[in-house]
């Protein structure tokens, strides 16, 4: 890890207070909260595990994985394997592609504004993730179904969250670098961060699951958040360019009208202003996955909070994780 436990000093939040705060979550009526890790100034100041998990448990963070796919895209761009976010995706995908795909850029994928007919909340949508899963199982190749989804509207206009965009971003990274997402992550991200154990689902056809299903420990999720907080460095080593992190966390598209837990979307990272206990608010950037899986990054407080949860498909999972974050923020001096 390279992140050491810390005791509270002058002006610091009490570790005992945070421990009590996290311990109170053991009374939760829903037995699916798994872990919480809190880092302050790069040091682990509190952590707790629940319902059978511990510091070594690999946990599926679901769509929080999309934010890591964005990091891998940044690495591919940093290395010159992908031209940049304004490059057309057709340059990196096999042809022929459906009409209209030639206008879609990598930026459109990363900001969920591709214009593809893909809506994970609509079972009738051609690009619905479950529909593509079924097609992939039947044909033995997820990509074949994904690359046949029609265009709904011109790209760059409408935010529509969907897993297809993240899959395509991951596929582009794989084709441009000649490495699987898993192999690239191990070499360029997990290795430098000291992440020794993980599991990442592989789709039919051998493609990486850029949209989700990465399993890591809560501590390692926090380590990823710390690297993001450090603007791309870890233990003095540059992992991803500062510019990529700045662009990724930018408040590119307002989404509060459709998402009660976020105000803006960047390059597959969310942003929201959250309240402190004294009436002020602080900007929070975060990766988010089904069930309440979160990697929260709070630059102004030099704070990272990782939450793992198995409340998949349950609305209370997202609410609970936000409540945990808010209680930690209110405990900050």
Coordinates of C-alpha atoms in Angstrom, one line a residue:
X1 CA 0.0 0.0 0.0
X2 CA 2.6 2.6 1.1
X3 CA -0.2 4.3 3.1
X4 CA 0.3 4.2 6.8
X5 CA -2.2 4.6 9.6
X6 CA -2.1 7.9 11.3
X7 CA -3.0 9.4 14.7
X8 CA -4.7 12.7 15.0
X9 CA -2.6 15.8 15.5
X10 CA -3.4 19.4 16.2
X11 CA -6.3 20.5 14.0
X12 CA -6.9 17.0 12.7
X13 CA -10.1 14.9 13.0
X14 CA -9.9 12.4 15.8
X15 CA -9.3 8.8 14.6
X16 CA -11.3 7.6 17.5
X17 CA -14.2 9.8 16.4
X18 CA -14.1 8.4 12.9
X19 CA -13.8 4.9 14.2
X20 CA -16.9 5.4 16.3
X21 CA -18.7 6.9 13.3
X22 CA -17.8 3.9 11.1
X23 CA -18.6 1.4 13.8
X24 CA -22.1 2.9 14.1
X25 CA -22.8 1.5 10.6
X26 CA -22.7 -2.0 12.0
X27 CA -26.3 -1.4 13.1
X28 CA -27.4 -1.0 9.4
X29 CA -30.6 -3.0 8.7
X30 CA -29.1 -4.0 5.3
X31 CA -26.3 -6.6 5.6
X32 CA -24.5 -5.5 2.4
X33 CA -22.2 -2.7 3.4
X34 CA -18.7 -4.1 3.0
X35 CA -15.9 -1.6 3.7
X36 CA -15.0 2.0 4.2
X37 CA -11.4 3.4 4.0
X38 CA -10.6 7.0 4.8
X39 CA -7.3 8.7 3.8
X40 CA -6.2 12.1 4.9
X41 CA -2.9 13.7 3.8
X42 CA -2.0 10.4 2.1
X43 CA -2.4 8.4 5.4
X44 CA -5.0 6.0 6.4
X45 CA -6.8 7.5 9.4
X46 CA -9.8 5.1 9.6
X47 CA -11.2 1.9 8.1
X48 CA -13.9 -0.5 8.9
X49 CA -15.2 -3.8 7.3
X50 CA -18.6 -5.3 7.5
X51 CA -20.6 -8.4 6.8
X52 CA -17.7 -10.8 6.3
X53 CA -15.3 -8.6 4.3
X54 CA -11.8 -7.6 5.5
X55 CA -8.9 -5.6 4.2
X56 CA -7.9 -8.4 1.8
X57 CA -11.4 -9.0 0.2
X58 CA -11.7 -8.4 -3.5
X59 CA -15.0 -6.6 -4.2
X60 CA -16.7 -5.9 -7.5
X61 CA -17.0 -2.1 -7.7
X62 CA -19.3 -2.4 -10.8
X63 CA -19.5 0.9 -12.8
X64 CA -16.9 2.7 -10.7
X65 CA -14.7 0.7 -13.1
X66 CA -15.6 3.1 -15.8
X67 CA -13.5 5.8 -14.1
X68 CA -10.5 3.4 -14.3
X69 CA -11.2 2.8 -18.0
X70 CA -11.0 6.6 -18.4
X71 CA -7.6 6.5 -16.6
X72 CA -6.4 3.9 -19.0
X73 CA -7.5 6.0 -21.9
X74 CA -5.4 8.8 -20.4
X75 CA -2.4 6.5 -20.2
X76 CA -2.9 5.5 -23.9
X77 CA -3.1 9.1 -24.9
X78 CA -0.1 10.0 -22.7
X79 CA 1.9 7.3 -24.5
X80 CA 0.9 8.5 -28.0
X81 CA -1.1 5.3 -28.8
X82 CA -4.3 7.3 -29.1
X83 CA -4.2 10.7 -30.8
X84 CA -6.4 12.5 -28.3
X85 CA -10.0 13.0 -27.2
X86 CA -11.0 14.7 -30.4
X87 CA -9.9 11.7 -32.5
X88 CA -12.8 9.9 -34.3
X89 CA -13.5 6.5 -32.7
X90 CA -13.8 5.0 -36.2
X91 CA -10.0 5.4 -36.5
X92 CA -9.5 2.7 -33.9
X93 CA -12.4 0.3 -34.5
X94 CA -12.9 -2.3 -37.2
X95 CA -15.0 -1.4 -40.2
X96 CA -17.6 -1.4 -41.5
X97 CA -19.5 0.6 -38.8
X98 CA -23.1 1.8 -38.8
X99 CA -23.8 5.1 -40.5
X100 CA -23.1 8.1 -38.2
X101 CA -20.4 6.4 -36.2
X102 CA -17.7 8.4 -38.1
X103 CA -18.8 11.6 -36.4
X104 CA -18.3 10.2 -32.8
X105 CA -15.1 11.2 -31.0
X106 CA -13.4 9.7 -28.0
X107 CA -14.5 12.7 -26.0
X108 CA -18.1 11.8 -26.9
X109 CA -17.7 8.4 -25.4
X110 CA -16.0 9.7 -22.2
X111 CA -18.7 12.3 -21.5
X112 CA -21.6 9.9 -22.3
X113 CA -22.7 12.0 -25.3
X114 CA -22.0 9.6 -28.2
X115 CA -25.5 9.8 -29.6
X116 CA -25.7 6.0 -29.8
X117 CA -29.0 4.3 -29.3
X118 CA -27.9 2.9 -25.9
X119 CA -29.8 3.3 -22.7
X120 CA -29.2 0.9 -19.8
X121 CA -32.5 1.9 -18.2
X122 CA -34.5 1.0 -21.3
X123 CA -34.7 -2.8 -22.1
X124 CA -35.9 -1.9 -25.6
X125 CA -32.8 0.1 -26.4
X126 CA -30.5 -1.6 -28.9
X127 CA -27.5 -0.7 -26.9
X128 CA -28.9 -1.7 -23.5
X129 CA -26.2 -3.5 -21.5
X130 CA -28.3 -6.5 -20.7
X131 CA -29.3 -6.8 -24.4
X132 CA -25.7 -6.7 -25.4
X133 CA -24.8 -9.3 -22.8
X134 CA -27.4 -11.7 -24.1
X135 CA -26.2 -11.2 -27.7
X136 CA -22.6 -11.7 -26.7
X137 CA -23.4 -14.9 -25.0
X138 CA -25.2 -16.2 -28.0
X139 CA -22.6 -15.2 -30.6
X140 CA -19.5 -15.6 -28.4
X141 CA -18.4 -12.0 -29.1
X142 CA -19.7 -9.0 -27.2
X143 CA -18.0 -6.6 -29.6
X144 CA -20.0 -7.8 -32.6
X145 CA -23.3 -6.7 -31.0
X146 CA -21.8 -3.5 -29.6
X147 CA -20.4 -2.4 -33.0
X148 CA -23.8 -2.8 -34.6
X149 CA -25.8 -0.4 -32.4
X150 CA -27.3 2.4 -34.5
X151 CA -26.9 6.1 -33.9
X152 CA -29.9 7.8 -32.2
X153 CA -28.8 11.5 -32.7
X154 CA -25.8 13.6 -33.6
X155 CA -23.0 13.1 -31.0
X156 CA -21.9 15.8 -28.5
X157 CA -25.5 16.9 -27.6
X158 CA -27.3 14.8 -25.1
X159 CA -25.9 13.1 -21.9
X160 CA -27.2 9.5 -21.8
X161 CA -25.4 7.3 -19.3
X162 CA -24.8 3.8 -20.8
X163 CA -22.2 1.0 -20.5
X164 CA -21.7 0.8 -24.2
X165 CA -19.7 4.0 -24.3
X166 CA -17.3 2.7 -21.6
X167 CA -17.0 -0.7 -23.4
X168 CA -16.0 1.1 -26.6
X169 CA -13.5 3.3 -24.8
X170 CA -11.9 0.2 -23.4
X171 CA -12.0 -1.6 -26.8
X172 CA -10.2 1.4 -28.4
X173 CA -7.5 1.3 -25.7
X174 CA -7.0 -2.4 -26.3
X175 CA -6.8 -2.0 -30.1
X176 CA -4.5 1.0 -29.9
X177 CA -2.1 -0.4 -27.3
X178 CA -2.2 -4.0 -28.3
X179 CA -2.8 -5.0 -24.7
X180 CA -5.9 -6.2 -22.9
X181 CA -7.3 -3.7 -20.4
X182 CA -6.3 -6.1 -17.6
X183 CA -2.7 -6.3 -18.9
X184 CA -2.4 -2.6 -19.4
X185 CA -3.9 -1.8 -16.0
X186 CA -1.5 -4.2 -14.3
X187 CA 1.5 -2.8 -16.1
X188 CA 0.7 0.9 -16.1
X189 CA -1.7 1.5 -13.2
X190 CA -2.0 -1.3 -10.6
X191 CA 1.8 -2.1 -10.6
X192 CA 2.9 1.5 -9.9
X193 CA 0.2 1.8 -7.2
X194 CA 1.3 -1.4 -5.5
X195 CA -2.0 -3.1 -6.2
X196 CA -1.0 -6.8 -6.0
X197 CA -4.4 -8.6 -6.3
X198 CA -7.4 -7.9 -8.5
X199 CA -9.9 -9.6 -10.8
X200 CA -11.4 -8.2 -13.9
X201 CA -14.2 -9.9 -15.9
X202 CA -13.5 -10.8 -19.5
X203 CA -16.3 -10.6 -22.0
X204 CA -17.2 -13.2 -24.6
X205 CA -14.8 -12.7 -27.5
X206 CA -11.9 -12.0 -25.1
X207 CA -12.5 -8.3 -24.7
X208 CA -12.1 -6.3 -21.5
X209 CA -15.1 -5.1 -19.5
X210 CA -14.4 -1.4 -19.7
X211 CA -17.8 -0.7 -18.3
X212 CA -17.5 -2.6 -15.0
X213 CA -16.8 -5.8 -13.0
X214 CA -13.4 -4.9 -11.7
X215 CA -12.8 -6.5 -8.2
X216 CA -10.3 -4.8 -5.9
X217 CA -9.9 -4.3 -2.2
X218 CA -11.4 -1.2 -0.5
X219 CA -7.8 -0.2 0.5
X220 CA -6.7 -0.4 -3.2
X221 CA -9.8 1.6 -4.3
X222 CA -8.6 4.3 -1.8
X223 CA -5.1 4.1 -3.3
X224 CA -6.5 4.9 -6.7
X225 CA -8.3 7.8 -5.2
X226 CA -5.1 9.0 -3.6
X227 CA -3.3 9.0 -7.0
X228 CA -6.1 11.0 -8.5
X229 CA -6.0 13.4 -5.6
X230 CA -2.2 13.7 -6.2
X231 CA -3.0 14.8 -9.8
X232 CA -1.5 11.6 -11.3
X233 CA 1.4 10.8 -9.1
X234 CA 2.0 8.2 -6.4
X235 CA 5.0 8.0 -4.1
X236 CA 6.7 10.6 -6.2
X237 CA 6.2 8.7 -9.5
X238 CA 4.2 10.0 -12.4
X239 CA 1.4 7.5 -13.3
X240 CA -0.9 9.6 -15.4
X241 CA -0.4 13.2 -16.7
X242 CA -1.6 16.0 -14.6
X243 CA -3.5 17.4 -17.6
X244 CA -5.4 14.2 -18.0
X245 CA -6.5 14.2 -14.4
X246 CA -7.5 17.9 -14.7
X247 CA -9.5 17.3 -17.8
X248 CA -11.1 14.2 -16.4
X249 CA -12.3 15.9 -13.3
X250 CA -13.6 19.0 -15.1
X251 CA -17.2 19.9 -14.8
X252 CA -18.0 19.3 -18.4
X253 CA -21.7 18.5 -18.5
X254 CA -24.4 19.3 -15.9
X255 CA -26.4 16.2 -14.9
X256 CA -28.1 17.2 -11.7
X257 CA -31.5 17.0 -13.5
X258 CA -31.1 13.3 -14.1
X259 CA -28.8 12.3 -11.2
X260 CA -29.6 13.1 -7.6
X261 CA -26.1 12.2 -6.4
X262 CA -24.0 14.3 -8.9
X263 CA -23.9 17.8 -10.3
X264 CA -21.5 17.3 -13.3
X265 CA -19.9 14.6 -15.4
X266 CA -16.3 14.8 -16.8
X267 CA -14.4 12.0 -18.4
X268 CA -16.3 9.2 -16.7
X269 CA -15.8 10.9 -13.3
X270 CA -18.6 12.7 -11.4
X271 CA -18.5 15.9 -9.4
X272 CA -20.8 17.4 -6.7
X273 CA -20.6 20.1 -4.1
X274 CA -21.2 18.5 -0.7
X275 CA -22.0 20.3 2.6
X276 CA -19.6 20.5 5.5
X277 CA -21.0 20.9 9.0
X278 CA -20.5 24.7 9.1
X279 CA -22.6 25.7 6.2
X280 CA -19.8 25.6 3.6
X281 CA -19.6 23.2 0.7
X282 CA -16.7 21.4 -0.8
X283 CA -16.2 20.1 -4.3
X284 CA -16.1 16.3 -4.4
X285 CA -15.0 14.2 -7.4
X286 CA -15.9 10.5 -7.5
X287 CA -16.2 7.2 -9.3
X288 CA -19.5 5.5 -8.8
X289 CA -20.8 2.0 -9.1
X290 CA -24.1 0.1 -8.7
X291 CA -24.9 -0.7 -5.1
X292 CA -23.1 2.3 -3.6
X293 CA -19.5 1.5 -4.6
X294 CA -17.6 4.8 -4.5
X295 CA -14.1 6.4 -4.7
X296 CA -14.6 9.9 -3.3
X297 CA -11.8 12.5 -3.8
X298 CA -12.0 15.8 -1.9
X299 CA -9.0 18.0 -2.9
X300 CA -9.7 20.9 -0.6
X301 CA -9.6 18.6 2.4
X302 CA -6.8 16.4 1.1
X303 CA -9.2 13.5 1.7
X304 CA -10.1 10.2 0.0
X305 CA -13.0 8.0 1.0
X306 CA -13.6 4.6 -0.5
X307 CA -16.8 2.7 0.0
X308 CA -17.5 -0.9 -1.0
X309 CA -21.1 -2.2 -1.0
X310 CA -23.1 -5.1 -2.4
X311 CA -26.5 -3.4 -2.4
X312 CA -26.6 -4.0 -6.2
X313 CA -29.9 -2.8 -7.7
X314 CA -31.0 -1.3 -4.4
X315 CA -31.6 2.4 -4.2
X316 CA -30.5 2.7 -0.6
X317 CA -27.0 1.7 -1.5
X318 CA -26.2 5.0 -3.2
X319 CA -28.0 7.0 -0.4
X320 CA -26.1 5.1 2.3
X321 CA -22.7 5.8 0.7
X322 CA -23.5 9.5 0.3
X323 CA -24.6 9.5 4.0
X324 CA -21.3 8.0 5.0
X325 CA -19.4 10.6 3.0
X326 CA -21.4 13.4 4.5
X327 CA -20.9 12.2 8.1
X328 CA -17.1 12.0 7.4
X329 CA -17.1 15.5 5.9
X330 CA -19.0 16.9 8.9
X331 CA -16.4 15.3 11.2
X332 CA -13.6 17.2 9.5
X333 CA -12.2 20.2 11.5

